[in-house]
N, CA and C of each residue as an Amber inpcrd file, in Angstrom:
protein
   660
  20.0440000  39.5130000 -13.3620000  20.1300000  39.2290000 -14.7930000
  18.7810000  39.5080000 -15.4540000  18.8000000  40.1830000 -16.5910000
  17.5720000  40.4930000 -17.2920000  17.0430000  39.2590000 -18.0200000
  15.7580000  39.2940000 -18.3830000  15.1600000  38.1920000 -19.1340000
  15.8330000  38.0440000 -20.4930000  16.1590000  39.1780000 -21.1060000
  16.8140000  39.1270000 -22.4130000  18.1590000  38.4260000 -22.3210000
  18.9000000  38.6970000 -21.2500000  20.1960000  38.0530000 -21.0610000
  20.0460000  36.5480000 -20.9170000  18.9530000  36.1160000 -20.2880000
  18.7180000  34.6920000 -20.1100000  18.4330000  34.0010000 -21.4300000
  17.6920000  34.6730000 -22.3030000  17.3090000  34.0570000 -23.5720000
  18.3780000  34.1930000 -24.6480000  19.2040000  35.2190000 -24.5710000
  20.2120000  35.4580000 -25.6100000  21.3440000  34.4380000 -25.5550000
  21.6500000  33.9210000 -24.3820000  22.7180000  32.9430000 -24.2610000
  24.0970000  33.5750000 -24.3840000  25.1100000  32.7120000 -24.5060000
  26.4910000  33.1770000 -24.5860000  27.0740000  32.8790000 -25.9590000
  28.0970000  33.6650000 -26.3220000  28.7590000  33.4840000 -27.5950000
  29.9590000  32.5620000 -27.4810000  30.7330000  32.4200000 -28.5690000
  31.9080000  31.5360000 -28.5810000  32.9500000  31.9080000 -27.5290000
  32.9870000  33.1850000 -27.1410000  33.9710000  33.6400000 -26.1580000
  33.6030000  33.2260000 -24.7360000  32.3610000  32.7970000 -24.5580000
  31.8940000  32.4760000 -23.2170000  31.1740000  33.6340000 -22.5610000
  31.2000000  34.7950000 -23.1990000  30.5050000  35.9650000 -22.6910000
  29.1940000  36.1390000 -23.4410000  28.2570000  36.8200000 -22.7940000
  26.9550000  37.0060000 -23.4170000  26.3670000  38.3630000 -23.1670000
  25.0750000  38.4750000 -23.4570000  24.3660000  39.7470000 -23.3650000
  24.4750000  40.3600000 -21.9730000  24.4520000  39.5170000 -20.9450000
  24.4640000  40.0360000 -19.5840000  25.8330000  40.1540000 -18.9540000
  26.8990000  39.8790000 -19.7120000  28.2540000  39.9460000 -19.1600000
  28.6750000  41.4000000 -18.9590000  29.2300000  41.7020000 -17.8050000
  29.6510000  43.0670000 -17.5060000  31.1220000  43.2830000 -17.8650000
  31.5020000  44.5460000 -17.9720000  32.8920000  44.8900000 -18.2810000
  33.8250000  44.4310000 -17.1630000  33.3530000  44.4720000 -15.9300000
  34.1880000  44.0400000 -14.8170000  34.4680000  42.5400000 -14.8840000
  33.4900000  41.7770000 -15.3290000  33.6930000  40.3350000 -15.4830000
  34.7050000  40.0520000 -16.5880000  34.5640000  40.7440000 -17.7140000
  35.4470000  40.5240000 -18.8610000  36.8980000  40.8530000 -18.5220000
  37.0990000  41.8890000 -17.7260000  38.4600000  42.3500000 -17.4160000
  39.0010000  41.8090000 -16.1040000  38.2860000  40.9140000 -15.4900000
  38.7130000  40.3760000 -14.1930000  40.1130000  39.7590000 -14.3040000
  40.9940000  40.1800000 -13.3930000  42.3500000  39.6470000 -13.3770000
  43.3410000  40.4110000 -14.2300000  42.8570000  41.3870000 -15.0100000
  43.7630000  42.1720000 -15.8530000  44.4330000  43.2800000 -15.0510000
  45.7250000  43.4680000 -15.2850000  46.4730000  44.5750000 -14.6870000
  46.9170000  45.4790000 -15.8280000  46.3210000  46.6560000 -15.9280000
  46.5350000  47.5200000 -17.0870000  47.4070000  48.7350000 -16.7790000
  48.0880000  48.7320000 -15.6660000  48.9660000  49.8510000 -15.3460000
  50.0450000  49.9820000 -16.4150000  50.2470000  51.2160000 -16.8890000
  51.2270000  51.4520000 -17.9420000  50.6460000  51.3510000 -19.3410000
  49.3680000  50.9860000 -19.4580000  48.7060000  50.8790000 -20.7570000
  47.8770000  52.1360000 -21.0160000  47.7700000  52.5000000 -22.2960000
  47.0220000  53.6890000 -22.6920000  45.8710000  53.3100000 -23.6200000
  44.7150000  53.9170000 -23.3770000  43.5230000  53.6140000 -24.1600000
  42.8390000  54.9090000 -24.5860000  42.2850000  54.8840000 -25.7950000
  41.4640000  55.9920000 -26.2750000  40.0390000  55.4750000 -26.4370000
  39.0960000  56.1440000 -25.7870000  37.6900000  55.7520000 -25.8670000
  36.8840000  56.9440000 -26.3550000  36.1700000  56.7960000 -27.4680000
  35.3190000  57.8820000 -27.9590000  33.9140000  57.7400000 -27.3790000
  33.2200000  58.8700000 -27.3040000  31.8780000  58.8490000 -26.7240000
  31.9040000  58.4200000 -25.2800000  32.8150000  59.0240000 -24.5160000
  33.0860000  58.5440000 -23.1580000  32.2030000  59.1610000 -22.0910000
  31.3050000  60.0550000 -22.4570000  30.5610000  60.7760000 -21.4330000
  29.2590000  60.1050000 -21.0090000  28.9140000  58.9650000 -21.6270000
  27.6860000  58.2820000 -21.2180000  27.6860000  56.8450000 -21.7200000
  26.7420000  56.0500000 -21.2200000  26.5000000  54.7180000 -21.7400000
  27.6940000  53.7820000 -21.7260000  27.8380000  53.0140000 -22.8070000
  28.9230000  52.0510000 -22.9180000  30.2880000  52.7160000 -22.8260000
  30.3920000  53.9220000 -23.3810000  31.6680000  54.6250000 -23.3570000
  32.1180000  54.9420000 -21.9470000  31.2160000  55.4760000 -21.1480000
  31.5480000  55.8320000 -19.7620000  31.8870000  54.5880000 -18.9560000
  31.1320000  53.5120000 -19.1460000  31.4060000  52.2780000 -18.4190000
  32.7590000  51.6880000 -18.8370000  33.0790000  51.7900000 -20.1160000
  34.3740000  51.2980000 -20.5990000  35.5190000  52.0840000 -19.9610000
  35.3670000  53.3970000 -19.9210000  36.3750000  54.2490000 -19.2800000
  36.5290000  53.8680000 -17.8120000  35.4160000  53.6960000 -17.1330000
  35.4450000  53.3910000 -15.7030000  36.2130000  52.1050000 -15.4100000
  35.9320000  51.0620000 -16.1650000  36.5430000  49.7700000 -15.8720000
  38.0060000  49.7280000 -16.3160000  38.3290000  50.3350000 -17.4440000
  39.7370000  50.3800000 -17.8590000  40.5780000  51.1300000 -16.8290000
  40.0320000  52.2420000 -16.3300000  40.7390000  52.9970000 -15.2940000
  40.8120000  52.2080000 -13.9940000  39.7550000  51.4870000 -13.6760000
  39.7320000  50.6580000 -12.4730000  40.8250000  49.5970000 -12.5100000
  41.1290000  49.0870000 -13.7040000  42.1610000  48.0660000 -13.8580000
  43.5690000  48.6660000 -13.9620000  43.6680000  49.9940000 -13.8660000
  44.9730000  50.6330000 -13.8170000  45.4090000  51.3250000 -15.0760000
  44.5890000  51.2840000 -16.1340000  44.9640000  51.9120000 -17.3900000
  44.7960000  53.4240000 -17.3680000  45.5600000  54.0950000 -18.2230000
  45.3500000  55.5280000 -18.4340000  44.4300000  55.6740000 -19.6350000
  43.3290000  56.3970000 -19.4500000  42.2990000  56.4630000 -20.4800000
  42.1460000  57.8890000 -20.9960000  42.2640000  58.0290000 -22.3020000
  41.9780000  59.2960000 -22.9620000  40.5150000  59.2250000 -23.4000000
  39.6860000  60.0060000 -22.7250000  38.2370000  59.9280000 -22.8870000
  37.7380000  61.1150000 -23.7040000  37.1200000  60.8290000 -24.8410000
  36.6780000  61.9220000 -25.6990000  35.1970000  62.2190000 -25.5250000
  34.8710000  63.4790000 -25.7450000  33.4930000  63.9390000 -25.7740000
  33.3490000  64.9550000 -26.8890000  32.1440000  65.3080000 -27.2020000
  31.9140000  66.2620000 -28.3050000  32.4910000  67.6290000 -27.9730000
  32.5890000  67.9380000 -26.6860000  33.2370000  69.1610000 -26.2280000
  34.1900000  68.8080000 -25.0960000  35.1350000  69.6870000 -24.8260000
  36.0750000  69.4570000 -23.7250000  35.3180000  69.4380000 -22.4000000
  34.2610000  70.2530000 -22.2950000  33.4890000  70.3170000 -21.0620000
  32.8000000  68.9780000 -20.7780000  32.2150000  68.3640000 -21.8140000
  31.5400000  67.0770000 -21.6180000  32.5400000  65.9780000 -21.2640000
  33.6880000  66.0070000 -21.9200000  34.7100000  65.0080000 -21.6250000
  35.2350000  65.1670000 -20.2030000  35.4160000  66.4110000 -19.7710000
  35.9090000  66.6900000 -18.4250000  34.8860000  66.2650000 -17.3800000
  33.6180000  66.5390000 -17.6480000  32.5650000  66.1400000 -16.7200000
  32.5350000  64.6180000 -16.5470000  32.7290000  63.8960000 -17.6380000
  32.7570000  62.4300000 -17.5760000  33.9560000  61.9490000 -16.7690000
  35.1070000  62.5870000 -16.9820000  36.3290000  62.1970000 -16.2780000
  36.1790000  62.3820000 -14.7650000  35.4020000  63.3640000 -14.3620000
  35.2110000  63.6250000 -12.9440000  34.2300000  62.6560000 -12.2920000
  33.5180000  61.8950000 -13.1050000  32.5030000  60.9830000 -12.5680000
  33.0920000  59.6460000 -12.1220000  34.2780000  59.3220000 -12.5970000
  34.8660000  58.0300000 -12.2550000  36.3080000  58.2240000 -11.7830000
  36.7800000  57.3860000 -10.8570000  38.1540000  57.5060000 -10.3750000
  39.1470000  56.9100000 -11.3530000  40.4100000  57.3170000 -11.2150000
  41.4590000  56.7720000 -12.0560000  42.1680000  57.8450000 -12.8450000
  43.1160000  57.4230000 -13.6830000  43.8720000  58.3500000 -14.5210000
  43.1400000  58.5140000 -15.8410000  42.4020000  59.6080000 -15.9520000
  41.5600000  59.8400000 -17.1260000  41.8670000  61.2280000 -17.6820000
  42.1710000  61.2650000 -18.9670000  42.5100000  62.5210000 -19.6360000
  41.3750000  62.8930000 -20.5840000  40.6370000  63.9810000 -20.3160000
  39.5400000  64.3730000 -21.2020000  40.0660000  65.0240000 -22.4820000
  39.4640000  64.6610000 -23.6040000  39.8870000  65.1900000 -24.9000000
  38.6450000  65.5180000 -25.7290000  38.6520000  66.6770000 -26.3520000
  37.5510000  67.0350000 -27.2520000  37.7000000  66.3070000 -28.5840000
  36.6120000  65.7260000 -29.0620000  36.6150000  65.1120000 -30.3930000
  35.1840000  65.0300000 -30.9030000  34.7810000  66.0180000 -31.6640000
  33.4730000  66.0320000 -32.3100000  33.6310000  65.3390000 -33.6630000
  33.1330000  64.1230000 -33.7680000  33.3990000  63.2880000 -34.9400000
  32.7730000  63.8120000 -36.2210000  31.7920000  64.6870000 -36.1240000
  31.1980000  65.2590000 -37.3290000  31.9410000  66.5010000 -37.8070000
  33.0270000  66.8420000 -37.1220000  33.8240000  68.0260000 -37.4580000
  35.2780000  67.6110000 -37.6940000  35.7110000  67.5280000 -38.9460000
  37.0910000  67.1030000 -39.2330000  38.1410000  67.9160000 -38.4870000
  37.8920000  69.2090000 -38.2930000  38.8500000  70.0390000 -37.5720000
  39.0190000  69.5510000 -36.1470000  37.9230000  69.1770000 -35.5010000
  37.9810000  68.6630000 -34.1390000  38.6760000  67.3110000 -34.0960000
  38.4100000  66.4570000 -35.0840000  39.0650000  65.1440000 -35.1470000
  40.5680000  65.3130000 -35.3130000  40.9540000  66.2100000 -36.2160000
  42.3900000  66.4490000 -36.4190000  43.0310000  67.0340000 -35.1690000
  42.2710000  67.8420000 -34.4220000  42.7880000  68.3920000 -33.1760000
  43.0450000  67.3080000 -32.1400000  42.1590000  66.3330000 -32.0900000
  42.3420000  65.1990000 -31.1720000  43.5840000  64.4020000 -31.5490000
  43.7360000  64.1490000 -32.8280000  44.9080000  63.4180000 -33.3240000
  46.1880000  64.1750000 -32.9810000  46.1760000  65.4760000 -33.2420000
  47.3570000  66.2960000 -32.9910000  47.7220000  66.3020000 -31.5080000
  46.7090000  66.3750000 -30.6450000  46.9580000  66.3870000 -29.1930000
  47.6420000  65.0980000 -28.7560000  47.1340000  63.9650000 -29.2080000
  47.7060000  62.6820000 -28.7950000  49.1240000  62.5080000 -29.3390000
  49.3630000  62.9790000 -30.5410000  50.7080000  62.8930000 -31.1020000
  51.6690000  63.8140000 -30.3550000  51.1850000  65.0040000 -30.0350000
  52.0290000  65.9620000 -29.3000000  52.3950000  65.4170000 -27.9200000
  51.4640000  64.6950000 -27.3130000  51.7150000  64.0970000 -25.9950000
  52.6210000  62.8760000 -26.0880000  52.8380000  62.3950000 -27.3010000
  53.6800000  61.2150000 -27.4930000  53.0530000  59.9380000 -26.9770000
  51.7360000  59.8800000 -27.0130000  51.0150000  58.7340000 -26.4610000
  51.1240000  57.5300000 -27.3910000  51.4850000  56.4000000 -26.8420000
  51.4480000  55.1260000 -27.5570000  50.2300000  54.3610000 -27.0640000
  49.2870000  54.1350000 -27.9480000  48.0020000  53.5710000 -27.5690000
  47.9980000  52.0500000 -27.6610000  47.5130000  51.4260000 -26.6130000
  47.3390000  49.9740000 -26.6190000  46.0110000  49.5860000 -27.2430000
  45.0720000  50.5220000 -27.2800000  43.7930000  50.2510000 -27.9370000
  43.0670000  51.5580000 -28.2180000  42.3710000  51.5720000 -29.3430000
  41.4260000  52.6290000 -29.6820000  40.0480000  51.9840000 -29.6770000
  39.1700000  52.4790000 -28.8390000  37.8190000  51.9260000 -28.7620000
  36.8660000  52.9530000 -29.3620000  36.4550000  52.6890000 -30.5990000
  35.5970000  53.6090000 -31.3470000  34.1460000  53.3340000 -30.9670000
  33.7040000  53.9820000 -29.9260000  32.3940000  53.7160000 -29.3500000
  31.3430000  54.7610000 -29.7090000  31.7410000  56.0010000 -29.9060000
  30.7900000  57.0970000 -30.0790000  29.8890000  56.8730000 -31.2910000
  28.6830000  57.3740000 -31.1960000  27.7740000  57.2740000 -32.3230000
  26.4610000  57.9690000 -32.0250000  25.7410000  58.3080000 -33.0810000
  24.4100000  58.8900000 -32.9480000  23.4450000  58.0230000 -33.7460000
  22.1700000  58.1100000 -33.4160000  21.2190000  57.2650000 -34.1320000
  19.8200000  57.8450000 -34.0780000  19.0220000  57.4380000 -35.0620000
  17.5880000  57.7340000 -35.1110000  17.2830000  59.2270000 -34.9850000
  18.0190000  60.0490000 -35.7280000  17.6990000  61.4780000 -35.7350000
  16.3160000  61.6670000 -36.3650000  15.4250000  62.4000000 -35.7310000
  14.0530000  62.5150000 -36.2430000  13.9590000  63.1930000 -37.6020000
  14.8990000  64.0700000 -37.9060000  14.9070000  64.7650000 -39.1910000
  16.2800000  64.6500000 -39.8330000  16.3060000  64.7680000 -41.1380000
  17.5610000  64.6870000 -41.8790000  18.4910000  65.8340000 -41.4910000
  19.7020000  65.4840000 -41.1150000  20.7560000  66.4680000 -40.8750000
  21.9980000  65.9970000 -41.6150000  22.8080000  66.9440000 -42.0440000
  23.9680000  66.6070000 -42.8510000  25.2360000  67.2590000 -42.3070000
  26.3580000  66.6560000 -42.6920000  27.6760000  67.2340000 -42.4220000
  28.4820000  67.0890000 -43.7040000  28.8550000  68.2040000 -44.2870000
  29.6570000  68.2190000 -45.5040000  28.9990000  67.4140000 -46.6260000
  27.6720000  67.4940000 -46.6890000  26.9330000  66.8420000 -47.7600000
  26.5630000  65.3970000 -47.4840000  27.0190000  64.8400000 -46.3720000
  26.6840000  63.4650000 -46.0040000  25.6320000  63.4600000 -44.8930000
  24.7860000  62.4410000 -44.8840000  23.8320000  62.2670000 -43.7950000
  24.6240000  62.1770000 -42.4940000  24.1490000  62.8620000 -41.4700000
  24.9550000  63.0860000 -40.2570000  25.3160000  61.7960000 -39.5150000
  24.4060000  60.8290000 -39.4610000  24.7320000  59.5860000 -38.7620000
  25.8810000  58.8650000 -39.4650000  25.8350000  58.8300000 -40.7930000
  26.8870000  58.1700000 -41.5530000  28.2230000  58.8850000 -41.3570000
  28.1920000  60.1970000 -41.3980000  29.4350000  60.9600000 -41.2520000
  30.0210000  60.7750000 -39.8590000  29.1830000  60.8650000 -38.8450000
  29.6630000  60.7600000 -37.4690000  30.1520000  59.3570000 -37.1340000
  29.3030000  58.3750000 -37.4000000  29.6040000  57.0100000 -36.9620000
  30.7010000  56.3480000 -37.7770000  30.7720000  56.6710000 -39.0610000
  31.7380000  55.9940000 -39.9250000  32.9050000  56.8940000 -40.3350000
  32.6010000  57.9880000 -41.0270000  33.6750000  58.8140000 -41.5750000
  34.5150000  59.4410000 -40.4630000  33.8590000  59.9490000 -39.4380000
  34.6030000  60.5620000 -38.3380000  35.5620000  59.5870000 -37.6720000
  35.0740000  58.3910000 -37.3950000  35.9460000  57.3800000 -36.7930000
  37.0350000  56.9230000 -37.7650000  36.7050000  56.8550000 -39.0400000
  37.7180000  56.4670000 -40.0230000  38.8780000  57.4610000 -40.0230000
  38.5650000  58.7510000 -39.9980000  39.6060000  59.7780000 -39.9520000
  40.4320000  59.6600000 -38.6690000  39.7450000  59.4310000 -37.5590000
  40.4290000  59.3620000 -36.2700000  41.3720000  58.1580000 -36.2090000
  40.8710000  56.9900000 -36.5640000  41.6630000  55.7640000 -36.4530000
  42.8490000  55.7770000 -37.4040000  42.6070000  56.1350000 -38.6550000
  43.7100000  56.1410000 -39.6170000  44.7460000  57.1970000 -39.2560000
  44.3010000  58.2800000 -38.6160000  45.2330000  59.3190000 -38.2080000
  46.0980000  58.9210000 -37.0230000  45.6840000  57.8620000 -36.3220000
  46.4110000  57.4450000 -35.1170000  47.0810000  56.0790000 -35.2620000
  47.1030000  55.5200000 -36.4490000  47.7050000  54.1970000 -36.6300000
  49.1590000  54.1600000 -36.1600000  49.8850000  55.2310000 -36.4190000
  51.2950000  55.2640000 -36.0180000  51.4570000  55.3740000 -34.5070000
  50.3970000  55.7200000 -33.8040000  50.4710000  55.8450000 -32.3430000
  50.1460000  54.5370000 -31.6390000  49.7270000  53.5260000 -32.3910000
  49.4140000  52.2400000 -31.7780000  50.6900000  51.4740000 -31.4380000
  50.6370000  50.7660000 -30.3400000  51.7690000  49.9100000 -29.9750000
  51.8320000  48.7280000 -30.9360000  52.8840000  47.9430000 -30.8130000
  53.0740000  46.8100000 -31.7290000  51.8980000  45.8480000 -31.6860000
  51.3160000  45.6820000 -30.5180000  50.1700000  44.7890000 -30.3930000
  48.8680000  45.5710000 -30.2050000  48.8870000  46.8320000 -30.6300000
  47.7170000  47.6820000 -30.4600000  46.4930000  47.1480000 -31.1790000
  45.3480000  47.4450000 -30.6330000  44.0870000  46.9350000 -31.1830000
  43.0950000  48.0680000 -31.3740000  42.2980000  47.9510000 -32.4300000
  41.2070000  48.8830000 -32.6710000  39.8960000  48.1230000 -32.4940000
  39.0390000  48.6310000 -31.6200000  37.7370000  48.0120000 -31.3690000
  36.6580000  48.9390000 -31.9170000  35.8420000  48.4290000 -32.8240000
  34.7660000  49.2090000 -33.4270000  33.4330000  48.7490000 -32.8470000
  32.8130000  49.6040000 -32.0790000  31.5380000  49.2670000 -31.4620000
  30.4190000  49.5640000 -32.4560000  29.6740000  48.5460000 -32.8060000
  28.5700000  48.7070000 -33.7450000  27.3060000  48.1550000 -33.1070000
  26.3810000  47.6800000 -33.9130000  25.1660000  47.0530000 -33.4140000
  24.7080000  46.0450000 -34.4520000  23.6250000  45.3520000 -34.1370000
  23.1400000  44.3770000 -35.1110000  22.2330000  45.0140000 -36.1570000
  22.2080000  46.3450000 -36.2050000  21.3850000  47.0230000 -37.2080000
  21.8190000  46.6590000 -38.6270000  23.0980000  46.3290000 -38.8040000
  23.5650000  45.9820000 -40.1470000  22.9080000  44.7030000 -40.6660000
  22.4100000  43.8570000 -39.7580000  21.7590000  42.6200000 -40.1850000
  20.4370000  42.8910000 -40.8850000  19.8680000  44.0620000 -40.6480000
  18.5770000  44.4090000 -41.2480000  18.7380000  45.2950000 -42.4680000
  19.9580000  45.4030000 -42.9560000  20.2100000  46.2070000 -44.1480000
  19.7940000  45.4390000 -45.4080000  19.4380000  46.1410000 -46.4790000
  19.1050000  45.4730000 -47.7410000  20.2770000  44.6410000 -48.2530000
  19.9820000  43.6250000 -49.0470000  21.0210000  42.7470000 -49.5630000
  22.0460000  43.5100000 -50.3840000  21.6300000  44.5960000 -50.9990000
  22.5500000  45.3760000 -51.8320000  23.6200000  46.0640000 -51.0020000
  23.3870000  46.2010000 -49.7070000  24.3730000  46.8330000 -48.8420000
  24.2010000  48.3380000 -48.7500000  25.2970000  49.0520000 -48.5930000
  25.2690000  50.5040000 -48.4220000  24.7240000  51.1750000 -49.6770000
  23.8350000  52.1110000 -49.4960000  23.2680000  52.8610000 -50.6200000
  24.1940000  54.0320000 -50.9500000  25.1860000  53.7390000 -51.7470000
  26.1910000  54.7600000 -52.0550000  25.6210000  55.9260000 -52.8490000
  24.5180000  55.7070000 -53.5240000  23.9190000  56.7820000 -54.3060000
  22.9980000  57.6670000 -53.4750000  22.9430000  57.4170000 -52.1700000
  22.1140000  58.2500000 -51.3120000  22.7770000  58.4990000 -49.9600000
  24.0880000  58.6930000 -49.9610000  24.7850000  58.9640000 -48.7070000
  24.4110000  60.3280000 -48.1250000  23.8310000  61.1820000 -48.9520000
  23.3780000  62.4840000 -48.4530000  22.0650000  62.3630000 -47.7010000
  21.3230000  61.2790000 -47.9750000  20.0230000  61.0990000 -47.3500000
  18.9170000  61.9010000 -47.9950000  19.2270000  62.6430000 -49.0360000
  18.2560000  63.5550000 -49.6300000  17.1950000  62.8430000 -50.4600000
  17.5140000  61.6890000 -51.0200000  16.5460000  60.9890000 -51.8630000
  15.3950000  60.4570000 -51.0230000  15.7090000  59.9260000 -49.8670000
  14.6950000  59.5220000 -48.8950000  15.3940000  59.3950000 -47.5440000
  14.6660000  59.7170000 -46.5130000  15.2610000  59.6470000 -45.1700000
  14.2500000  59.0940000 -44.1880000  14.7240000  58.1800000 -43.3650000
  13.9740000  57.6710000 -42.2200000  15.0070000  57.3300000 -41.1540000
  14.7450000  57.6160000 -39.8980000  15.7470000  57.3560000 -38.8490000
  16.2640000  55.9350000 -38.8140000  15.4740000  54.9710000 -39.3190000
  15.8570000  53.5680000 -39.1880000  16.1930000  52.9140000 -40.5210000
  16.2090000  53.6890000 -41.5900000  16.5250000  53.1050000 -42.8920000
  18.0160000  52.8430000 -43.0330000  18.3770000  52.0020000 -44.0050000
  19.7890000  51.6980000 -44.2850000  20.5950000  52.9560000 -44.5210000
  20.0230000  53.8880000 -45.2830000  20.7950000  55.0710000 -45.6390000
  21.0750000  55.9490000 -44.4500000  20.5310000  55.5860000 -43.3330000
  20.6920000  56.4270000 -42.1790000  21.4950000  55.6680000 -41.1140000
  20.8520000  55.2170000 -40.0520000  21.6260000  54.5310000 -39.0200000
  22.2390000  53.2280000 -39.5150000  21.5050000  52.4430000 -40.2780000
  22.0150000  51.1540000 -40.7190000  23.1440000  51.3070000 -41.7290000
  23.0990000  52.3820000 -42.4970000  24.2100000  52.6570000 -43.4130000
  25.5040000  52.8050000 -42.6280000  25.4450000  53.5350000 -41.5170000
  26.6540000  53.7620000 -40.7260000  27.0900000  52.4920000 -40.0190000
  26.1340000  51.6360000 -39.6500000  26.4730000  50.4170000 -38.9190000
  27.0750000  49.3620000 -39.8430000  26.4750000  49.1870000 -41.0160000
  27.0120000  48.1790000 -41.9200000  28.3880000  48.5830000 -42.4230000
  28.6670000  49.8890000 -42.4720000  29.9800000  50.3510000 -42.9350000
  31.0810000  49.9680000 -41.9550000  30.7120000  49.7050000 -40.6960000
  31.7070000  49.3170000 -39.7000000  32.1890000  47.8870000 -39.8970000
  31.3760000  47.0630000 -40.5620000  31.7220000  45.6530000 -40.6720000
  32.9530000  45.4220000 -41.5230000  33.0050000  45.9020000 -42.8090000
  34.2350000  45.6940000 -43.5720000  35.4230000  46.4370000 -42.9960000
  35.1530000  47.5800000 -42.3310000  36.2450000  48.3620000 -41.7630000
  36.8690000  47.6550000 -40.5770000  36.1100000  46.7350000 -39.9600000
  36.6180000  46.0610000 -38.7650000  37.2740000  44.7250000 -39.0790000
  37.3790000  44.3680000 -40.3470000  38.0280000  43.1060000 -40.6710000
  39.5270000  43.2240000 -40.4870000  40.1800000  42.1700000 -39.9960000
  41.6250000  42.2290000 -39.7570000  42.4120000  42.6170000 -40.9950000
  42.0150000  42.1240000 -42.1780000  42.7720000  42.4310000 -43.3900000
  42.6860000  43.8990000 -43.7450000  41.5090000  44.5110000 -43.4960000
  41.3420000  45.9190000 -43.8160000  42.2260000  46.7940000 -42.9500000
  42.4430000  46.3810000 -41.7060000  43.2340000  47.1790000 -40.7750000
  44.7310000  46.9360000 -40.9390000  45.1090000  45.6810000 -41.0380000
  46.5320000  45.3930000 -41.0970000  47.1610000  45.8990000 -42.3750000
  46.3470000  46.0750000 -43.4040000  46.8840000  46.5730000 -44.6630000
  47.3770000  47.9990000 -44.5290000  46.8210000  48.7350000 -43.5460000
  47.1950000  50.1340000 -43.3870000  48.0870000  50.3660000 -42.1770000
  48.2830000  49.3370000 -41.3790000  48.9810000  49.5340000 -40.1040000
  50.4220000  49.0740000 -40.1730000  51.3090000  49.8990000 -39.6640000
  52.7210000  49.5550000 -39.5230000  53.1660000  49.9850000 -38.1320000
  53.4760000  49.0250000 -37.2280000  53.4210000  47.5700000 -37.4030000
  51.9860000  47.0750000 -37.4730000  51.7640000  45.8200000 -37.9350000
  50.4110000  45.2880000 -38.0330000  49.7180000  45.2790000 -36.6750000
  48.4190000  45.4710000 -36.6930000  47.6570000  45.3910000 -35.4530000
  46.3080000  44.7630000 -35.7700000  45.5640000  44.4690000 -34.7230000
  44.2960000  43.7660000 -34.8680000  43.1300000  44.7020000 -34.7320000
  42.1300000  44.4910000 -35.5890000  40.8750000  45.2370000 -35.4750000
  39.7900000  44.2640000 -35.0390000  38.9760000  44.6860000 -34.0960000
  37.9680000  43.7960000 -33.5250000  36.6190000  44.4690000 -33.5310000
  35.6140000  43.9140000 -34.2400000  34.2710000  44.4720000 -34.1420000
  33.6620000  44.0980000 -32.8000000  32.9000000  45.0010000 -32.2020000
  32.2600000  44.6960000 -30.9210000  30.7890000  45.0700000 -30.9770000
């Protein structure tokens, strides 16, 4: 256990900073369940794929390219389907949606994990600062495009960070979503803009209003 895990303590769920995915899923039998995990080729995404597959689930693992997704799928055992989904490219996002619909997949959960952060220089996608477009808009297109593929009790998990806690009181700087007025890798208009945008999007009311049948959205 790390020192940080010792000092951070546990939350209301009983889990804390040092809790592993294997501990959280202990006793779960996920055979017959389908999951979509974005950003599956490294970090939290890869570990999430590994443990869901270990528990018997079929995991659709996305990467920015089919090659990266396939490489990730080969790193862990289980039923893992690699899928290309470059979140900063609407065409790629729509392709991912189309593939899952064509396969007739009914998803028990969408885990929106992928994200980029702290780009040293300003980069844009379709006029928006790239972190905001990738982390928020790309996932918004993906999730809303797959609402009909969720099972009756399907859940959407939005992986964010505590960066939103350091955002200005005014919230998202809507007048600078391009990042052109000022840019810093750690400013609100950049990484924190994308993180704070996940908070209202992850509220149950925001999700159930668009979902038929209703489903739960969970910030993580």
